[in-house]
């Protein structure tokens, strides 16, 4: 395989060969086709066409006149969400009694290589057939706020996903494992927490060879970057600071080069911490290892401060980002409230998803206007943002605006520039709004004191708060449990408060976005009191 080819087709449509050769972490993967090892991946026939991340739109590929359509859809769903296992490639793979048992804390030695001795069975293992319900609301109508329906009648269809946790049988001997951890993309609160917990859990299983790959996928190819030996002693206190112990970077070598290095170094467990693009790379590595018939487990841990990964309640770093954003919002409020006709503008993260801006606005209670990528708006005109700001100054004397970085890009001059991950470089909507506000009130001859705050990098570099710390801890533990259980090409997440395993392609088919008809967005509008800006 010569390159990390596009791995995820937009809305999981049927794949088509791509001519370009993108690099690892390229978010453009998410909007192209799946090509693995030169062969297109086949998807089930039944498919629900999605509009953004809503499932309520109806599929022309399902024959609802067929009395068995529901059972067929459920079978299709089960097939799509079946998680890959080593026995798919190695049907005769040998399993071993798990070396993970909390009934005894004796370190694993050769004496106990067959498992911890115990007089009674430990009931802490997860059965492979355990499932978690993906959707828990039975919508009675497609017109209900946030409704996600498969057919026009909103039929209830059960959708189950695999429960995460330790299994009674494992498919790797701890003494034969060399595990590697890599962190890709940008910084995010909680990276060190996940690294720490992966290492600690690996050691509980009995793994002695654990390494960190420095600076993302780049660390596989750059000869100047050596592996970092990891142990509990090394990672014991890393969670007390932000950033990544291993360092991060975007882009990287080809998939073939990465898998070649894994073979050379004897790595048979790879834990990948990153967002959509990074997971696309992890899935391509998993497929290449399968093509070469390598007994390797590749497991992802979703890292995106924007909270934009499908099907999950939330991703780590998000709670911390919302909490830290309160400082910036409060500062903007004080500046605006203390000035004569003051306006505070705060720009928060969110390239394609406005979750941070929405939740931070709700949490603070100090925002008058919240602008997110999913909801278009006009700056000028009788119903524009600027007109509403004049109304707020005339009636309240001050105003605070919260805008996500990906909002209102249609108001900015577009460029063809891309970063190392293949992401389009966005225009600075915060600066643009600040300048337009100043210009608007100057031309009107009315005073306005505008203050602009961009806390982006301060938030990214923060240490994880308690909520994210717990989430990171459990995600790290379950990533190791999944690898030892023989699963690969999976990612771990939280779904309806339970921890689950997803096949990677299903969670990176497209970014998760705010539904403008959701109850949460309606709550935000109720809190801010803002009108439609169209």
XYZ file of C-alpha atoms in Angstrom:
534
model
C 0.000 0.000 0.000
C 1.735 3.160 -1.152
C -0.142 5.755 0.802
C -2.859 6.319 3.306
C -5.578 6.379 0.704
C -8.972 7.909 1.341
C -10.687 5.668 3.813
C -14.086 7.022 4.565
C -16.673 7.884 1.948
C -19.003 10.770 2.600
C -22.139 9.430 4.305
C -20.811 5.917 3.710
C -21.680 5.929 0.052
C -20.322 3.296 -2.260
C -16.585 3.799 -2.762
C -14.797 5.048 -5.827
C -11.065 5.102 -6.420
C -9.351 8.371 -5.618
C -6.424 9.662 -7.597
C -4.870 11.864 -4.942
C -2.458 10.596 -2.309
C -3.451 12.258 0.954
C -1.414 12.141 4.110
C -2.248 10.847 7.551
C -4.714 12.874 9.611
C -6.090 14.479 6.425
C -9.702 15.402 7.258
C -10.446 15.329 3.561
C -10.411 11.531 4.006
C -13.780 11.912 5.596
C -15.380 13.158 2.428
C -13.933 10.743 -0.073
C -14.116 7.030 -0.772
C -12.735 3.990 0.933
C -9.735 2.422 -0.769
C -7.785 -0.133 1.212
C -4.791 -1.824 -0.355
C -6.071 -0.913 -3.810
C -9.420 -2.649 -3.281
C -12.613 -0.873 -2.430
C -14.332 -1.833 0.797
C -17.853 -3.166 0.357
C -20.688 -1.834 2.450
C -24.088 -3.387 3.066
C -26.796 -2.636 0.537
C -29.305 -1.121 2.901
C -28.282 2.412 3.698
C -30.065 5.331 5.267
C -29.122 8.530 3.522
C -28.119 11.103 6.120
C -28.581 14.843 6.099
C -25.678 16.159 8.180
C -25.721 13.821 11.168
C -29.480 13.255 11.289
C -30.924 9.832 10.725
C -34.479 11.014 10.271
C -34.224 11.523 6.507
C -35.589 8.621 4.542
C -33.702 6.161 2.439
C -34.693 5.414 -1.121
C -32.772 2.134 -0.853
C -35.148 0.627 1.712
C -38.382 -0.802 0.422
C -40.790 0.091 3.210
C -43.545 -1.866 1.488
C -41.577 -5.012 2.295
C -43.100 -6.428 5.511
C -39.640 -7.639 6.545
C -37.838 -4.298 6.061
C -37.377 -3.788 9.794
C -35.667 -7.139 10.407
C -33.533 -6.611 7.305
C -32.480 -3.203 8.551
C -31.592 -4.649 11.949
C -29.479 -7.365 10.324
C -27.757 -4.767 8.193
C -27.074 -2.623 11.262
C -25.656 -5.602 13.137
C -23.347 -6.369 10.226
C -22.165 -2.771 9.967
C -21.444 -2.502 13.678
C -19.829 -5.900 14.040
C -16.336 -5.179 15.331
C -13.336 -6.825 13.630
C -11.584 -9.608 15.527
C -8.290 -11.425 15.058
C -10.160 -14.659 14.442
C -11.549 -13.129 11.227
C -8.047 -13.474 9.790
C -6.695 -16.187 12.079
C -9.583 -18.619 12.630
C -7.353 -20.931 14.659
C -6.008 -18.188 16.916
C -5.425 -19.507 20.432
C -7.054 -17.765 23.383
C -5.711 -17.696 26.916
C -7.267 -17.149 30.346
C -7.168 -13.432 31.075
C -4.300 -12.130 33.162
C -6.518 -9.230 34.227
C -8.344 -9.946 37.466
C -8.851 -7.546 40.338
C -9.364 -10.321 42.897
C -5.591 -10.581 43.230
C -3.014 -7.838 42.871
C -0.016 -10.131 42.463
C 2.034 -8.964 39.459
C 1.954 -11.321 36.508
C 4.981 -13.595 36.392
C 5.834 -16.713 34.434
C 4.351 -18.700 37.306
C 0.945 -17.173 36.608
C 1.233 -16.978 32.815
C -1.928 -19.036 32.498
C -3.952 -16.552 34.520
C -4.361 -15.481 38.131
C -4.961 -18.388 40.528
C -8.282 -18.077 42.275
C -10.551 -20.338 44.232
C -13.635 -18.856 42.621
C -14.586 -17.258 39.330
C -14.321 -13.483 39.071
C -17.528 -11.912 37.837
C -15.892 -8.773 36.514
C -15.606 -9.814 32.887
C -17.754 -8.631 29.998
C -19.453 -11.256 27.863
C -18.744 -10.861 24.150
C -22.493 -10.862 23.512
C -23.200 -7.929 25.837
C -24.697 -4.987 23.967
C -25.621 -1.356 24.633
C -28.654 0.291 23.074
C -27.548 3.024 20.669
C -30.805 5.004 20.532
C -32.982 5.330 23.622
C -35.730 7.738 22.561
C -38.763 6.375 20.747
C -39.778 9.365 18.628
C -43.462 9.271 17.736
C -43.185 11.735 14.881
C -40.522 13.006 12.462
C -41.535 16.521 13.517
C -40.482 16.007 17.147
C -37.490 18.152 18.121
C -34.299 16.310 17.220
C -36.193 13.313 15.822
C -34.078 10.555 14.301
C -36.304 8.317 12.234
C -35.650 5.546 9.750
C -39.035 5.441 8.077
C -41.772 8.087 7.688
C -43.733 6.523 10.536
C -40.801 6.730 12.988
C -40.874 2.972 13.626
C -38.912 1.905 16.689
C -35.923 -0.151 15.545
C -33.515 -1.521 18.129
C -29.876 -0.759 17.420
C -27.277 -2.421 19.621
C -23.522 -1.843 19.867
C -20.779 -3.830 21.609
C -20.160 -3.234 25.291
C -16.570 -2.433 26.254
C -14.581 -3.995 29.085
C -12.275 -6.878 30.060
C -12.938 -10.314 28.567
C -12.356 -13.674 30.231
C -10.293 -14.874 27.257
C -7.438 -12.907 25.724
C -5.630 -13.431 22.423
C -2.181 -12.094 23.281
C 0.310 -13.420 25.796
C 1.474 -10.402 27.810
C 5.103 -11.477 27.578
C 4.849 -11.430 23.761
C 3.286 -7.981 23.524
C 5.068 -4.818 22.483
C 2.560 -2.003 22.760
C 2.934 1.456 21.229
C 0.987 4.647 21.897
C 0.787 7.582 19.490
C -0.947 10.978 19.821
C -1.803 12.874 16.638
C -3.379 16.146 15.559
C -3.604 19.112 17.911
C -3.398 19.302 21.671
C -6.413 18.476 23.780
C -6.943 18.335 27.556
C -6.710 14.731 28.738
C -4.088 13.302 26.384
C -1.719 12.575 29.241
C -4.534 11.026 31.268
C -5.251 8.516 28.491
C -1.552 7.740 27.968
C -1.143 7.151 31.688
C -4.089 4.803 31.961
C -3.163 2.788 28.866
C 0.295 2.187 30.339
C -1.001 1.283 33.795
C -3.600 -1.146 32.420
C -1.066 -2.783 30.106
C 1.211 -3.379 33.095
C -1.664 -4.924 35.069
C -2.097 -7.409 32.227
C 1.629 -8.155 32.503
C 3.045 -6.274 29.504
C 6.690 -5.290 29.947
C 7.423 -3.651 26.586
C 5.534 -0.370 26.211
C 6.748 2.524 24.079
C 5.514 5.913 22.988
C 5.852 7.057 19.393
C 6.993 10.708 19.488
C 5.210 13.471 17.600
C 2.366 11.578 16.003
C 2.674 9.296 12.991
C 5.823 11.228 12.082
C 7.632 9.307 14.800
C 7.389 6.112 12.746
C 9.564 7.475 9.945
C 11.765 10.253 11.317
C 15.138 8.711 12.177
C 15.855 11.509 14.620
C 12.851 10.549 16.758
C 13.444 7.552 19.024
C 10.804 5.493 20.793
C 10.116 6.555 24.358
C 10.085 3.653 26.856
C 7.018 3.907 29.064
C 6.197 2.448 32.451
C 4.029 3.289 35.418
C 6.971 5.095 36.958
C 7.352 7.285 33.872
C 3.661 8.195 33.542
C 2.686 8.310 37.215
C 2.211 12.087 37.361
C 1.865 13.114 33.720
C -1.867 13.733 34.118
C -1.107 16.664 36.399
C -0.164 18.810 33.413
C -1.646 19.539 30.004
C -0.258 18.759 26.580
C 1.052 15.373 25.492
C 4.001 13.537 27.011
C 4.684 12.127 23.540
C 4.181 15.312 21.550
C 1.798 15.774 18.633
C 2.013 16.598 14.941
C -0.120 16.523 11.830
C 0.566 14.595 8.648
C 3.064 11.776 8.481
C 4.435 8.928 6.386
C 2.551 6.459 4.242
C 0.651 3.533 5.687
C 3.124 1.046 4.192
C 5.992 2.837 5.898
C 4.187 2.824 9.226
C 3.348 -0.879 9.039
C 6.920 -1.636 7.898
C 8.239 0.122 11.011
C 5.749 -1.749 13.185
C 7.007 -5.031 11.761
C 10.643 -4.026 12.221
C 10.069 -2.996 15.824
C 7.837 -5.933 16.730
C 4.853 -3.757 17.653
C 1.694 -5.865 17.884
C -0.562 -3.449 19.801
C -1.036 0.118 18.616
C -3.104 2.661 20.538
C -3.948 5.736 18.475
C -5.211 8.920 20.136
C -6.707 11.373 17.678
C -9.707 12.742 15.850
C -11.505 11.823 12.635
C -8.483 12.067 10.350
C -6.230 10.225 12.781
C -8.818 7.454 13.111
C -9.020 7.204 9.332
C -5.287 6.572 9.415
C -5.653 4.008 12.214
C -8.274 2.131 10.217
C -6.017 2.078 7.158
C -3.164 0.729 9.311
C -5.512 -1.950 10.660
C -6.527 -2.968 7.128
C -2.936 -3.054 5.928
C -1.954 -5.279 8.873
C -4.824 -7.605 7.938
C -3.734 -7.657 4.319
C -0.257 -8.704 5.431
C -1.777 -11.216 7.873
C -0.054 -9.628 10.854
C -1.417 -10.447 14.297
C -1.766 -6.832 15.392
C -4.469 -4.989 17.351
C -5.047 -1.356 16.370
C -7.337 0.493 18.780
C -8.343 4.149 18.667
C -9.245 6.543 21.449
C -11.255 9.466 20.029
C -9.625 12.807 20.792
C -11.422 15.885 19.575
C -11.971 18.929 21.693
C -14.784 19.932 19.286
C -16.858 16.879 20.330
C -17.495 16.158 16.650
C -17.255 12.342 16.497
C -20.440 10.520 15.585
C -22.521 8.319 17.881
C -20.738 9.241 21.124
C -22.138 11.145 24.096
C -18.961 13.202 24.205
C -15.232 12.990 23.617
C -12.521 13.760 26.128
C -11.355 17.347 26.416
C -14.787 18.764 25.628
C -15.943 19.280 29.225
C -12.650 20.975 30.067
C -12.948 23.231 27.022
C -16.454 24.317 28.004
C -15.361 24.953 31.576
C -12.275 26.936 30.569
C -14.274 28.924 28.019
C -16.224 30.355 30.957
C -13.161 32.377 31.946
C -12.988 34.046 28.542
C -16.735 34.657 28.432
C -16.751 36.112 31.916
C -13.862 38.425 31.007
C -15.710 39.553 27.872
C -18.844 40.173 29.943
C -16.981 42.249 32.524
C -15.248 44.281 29.806
C -18.523 44.885 27.983
C -20.594 45.548 31.110
C -18.007 47.958 32.517
C -17.692 50.011 29.317
C -20.085 52.586 27.909
C -21.977 50.697 25.199
C -19.515 47.834 25.445
C -19.480 44.728 23.252
C -17.443 41.610 24.040
C -16.657 39.102 21.288
C -15.312 35.639 22.184
C -14.160 33.156 19.552
C -14.141 29.496 20.594
C -13.075 26.287 18.859
C -15.356 24.434 16.483
C -14.360 24.009 12.851
C -17.493 22.247 11.683
C -19.364 21.716 14.952
C -20.618 24.345 17.366
C -20.847 22.215 20.499
C -18.299 24.186 22.544
C -19.848 27.566 21.671
C -23.365 26.269 22.358
C -22.567 24.584 25.684
C -20.341 27.427 26.865
C -23.106 29.922 26.083
C -25.586 27.815 28.037
C -23.241 27.354 30.973
C -22.274 31.003 31.297
C -25.685 32.632 31.000
C -23.837 35.770 29.869
C -24.088 35.371 26.093
C -26.506 37.459 24.036
C -25.589 36.036 20.608
C -24.218 32.558 19.859
C -23.050 31.860 16.295
C -22.185 28.314 15.163
C -21.210 26.713 11.819
C -24.457 24.756 11.528
C -26.723 27.803 11.554
C -26.269 30.431 8.812
C -26.575 34.098 9.674
C -26.419 37.571 8.135
C -24.278 40.293 9.603
C -26.021 43.155 7.805
C -29.633 43.870 6.984
C -32.750 44.405 9.080
C -32.501 40.932 10.621
C -28.706 40.784 10.821
C -26.395 40.400 13.801
C -25.349 44.042 13.718
C -28.938 45.300 13.876
C -29.581 43.080 16.902
C -26.399 44.348 18.563
C -27.680 47.937 18.172
C -30.943 46.864 19.806
C -29.023 45.268 22.694
C -26.904 48.375 23.259
C -29.966 50.593 23.154
C -31.910 48.420 25.610
C -29.262 46.779 27.822
C -26.233 49.007 27.353
C -23.886 46.098 26.576
C -23.708 42.763 24.735
C -21.568 39.629 24.536
C -21.125 37.561 21.362
C -19.800 33.969 21.263
C -18.751 32.647 17.864
C -17.340 29.259 16.835
C -14.261 29.439 14.603
C -16.017 27.691 11.701
C -19.106 29.893 11.758
C -19.890 32.401 9.020
C -17.097 31.386 6.677
C -19.279 32.530 3.773
C -18.673 36.096 4.963
C -14.905 35.726 4.507
C -12.688 35.544 1.474
C -11.925 31.905 0.748
C -8.384 30.611 0.336
C -7.072 27.309 -0.978
C -4.558 27.031 1.852
C -4.478 23.810 3.870
C -2.620 22.736 6.975
C -0.477 19.594 7.319
C -3.582 17.525 8.056
C -5.317 18.636 4.890
C -7.746 20.880 6.767
C -8.779 24.032 4.948
C -7.299 27.034 6.733
C -10.281 28.997 8.005
C -10.631 32.737 7.927
C -10.723 34.461 11.307
C -14.425 35.049 11.804
C -13.822 36.573 15.233
C -11.596 39.349 13.918
C -13.975 39.875 11.000
C -16.974 40.327 13.303
C -14.986 42.672 15.535
C -14.034 44.845 12.547
C -17.561 44.819 11.106
C -19.033 45.872 14.452
C -16.615 48.781 14.732
C -17.262 49.828 11.132
C -21.048 49.564 11.545
C -21.271 51.775 14.622
C -18.684 54.242 13.307
C -20.673 54.747 10.101
C -23.804 55.149 12.186
C -22.116 57.735 14.350
C -22.977 55.822 17.506
C -20.358 54.863 20.114
C -19.413 51.208 20.722
C -16.483 49.871 22.707
C -15.543 46.449 21.251
C -13.252 43.958 23.004
C -12.156 40.721 21.307
C -10.916 37.576 23.123
C -9.539 34.402 21.515
C -8.624 31.819 24.213
C -8.111 28.899 21.798
C -4.557 27.863 22.641
C -4.981 28.564 26.341
C -7.882 26.120 26.421
C -6.120 23.411 24.384
C -3.136 23.421 26.735
C -5.148 23.012 29.939
C -5.006 20.035 32.239
C -8.171 17.897 32.091
C -10.805 18.658 34.697
C -12.328 15.980 36.949
C -15.075 14.999 34.497
C -12.656 14.568 31.601
C -10.136 12.878 33.890
C -12.638 10.119 34.669
C -13.622 9.786 31.012
C -9.965 9.531 29.932
C -9.228 6.945 32.594
C -12.044 4.639 31.532
C -11.354 5.117 27.815
C -7.699 4.203 28.319
C -8.561 1.115 30.312
C -11.143 -0.091 27.802
C -8.787 0.479 24.872
C -6.382 -2.036 26.429
C -9.193 -4.463 27.243
C -10.317 -4.342 23.619
C -6.835 -5.011 22.267
C -6.251 -7.998 24.558
C -9.689 -9.353 23.664
C -8.461 -9.588 20.071
C -10.384 -6.683 18.573
C -8.773 -4.368 16.035
C -9.933 -1.519 13.844
C -12.129 -0.308 16.684
C -12.448 2.797 18.788
C -13.783 3.128 22.300
C -16.395 5.657 23.314
C -19.232 6.461 25.679
C -22.768 5.899 24.424
C -25.841 6.531 26.583
C -23.550 6.622 29.647
C -22.076 3.186 28.863
C -18.672 2.439 27.356
C -18.737 0.680 24.007
C -16.623 -0.412 21.040
C -17.399 0.940 17.586
C -15.928 -0.116 14.241
C -13.897 2.916 13.172
C -15.595 3.504 9.767
C -18.989 4.010 11.414
C -17.859 6.858 13.675
C -15.819 8.808 11.127
C -18.215 8.660 8.194
C -18.813 12.391 8.730
C -18.323 14.922 11.523
C -20.957 15.099 14.229
C -22.689 18.462 14.167
C -25.255 20.396 16.177
C -28.791 19.721 15.012
C -30.478 23.143 14.696
C -33.760 21.411 15.565
C -32.367 19.752 18.677
C -33.624 20.550 22.125
C -30.138 21.629 23.206
C -29.895 24.304 20.500
C -33.423 25.427 21.348
C -32.321 25.745 24.984
C -29.371 27.855 23.888
C -31.655 30.164 21.912
C -33.946 30.445 24.919
C -30.975 31.405 27.096
C -29.535 34.022 24.728
C -32.878 35.369 23.507
C -31.408 35.858 20.031
C -33.599 35.902 16.902
C -32.938 34.230 13.562
C -30.323 36.290 11.758
C -31.697 35.679 8.263
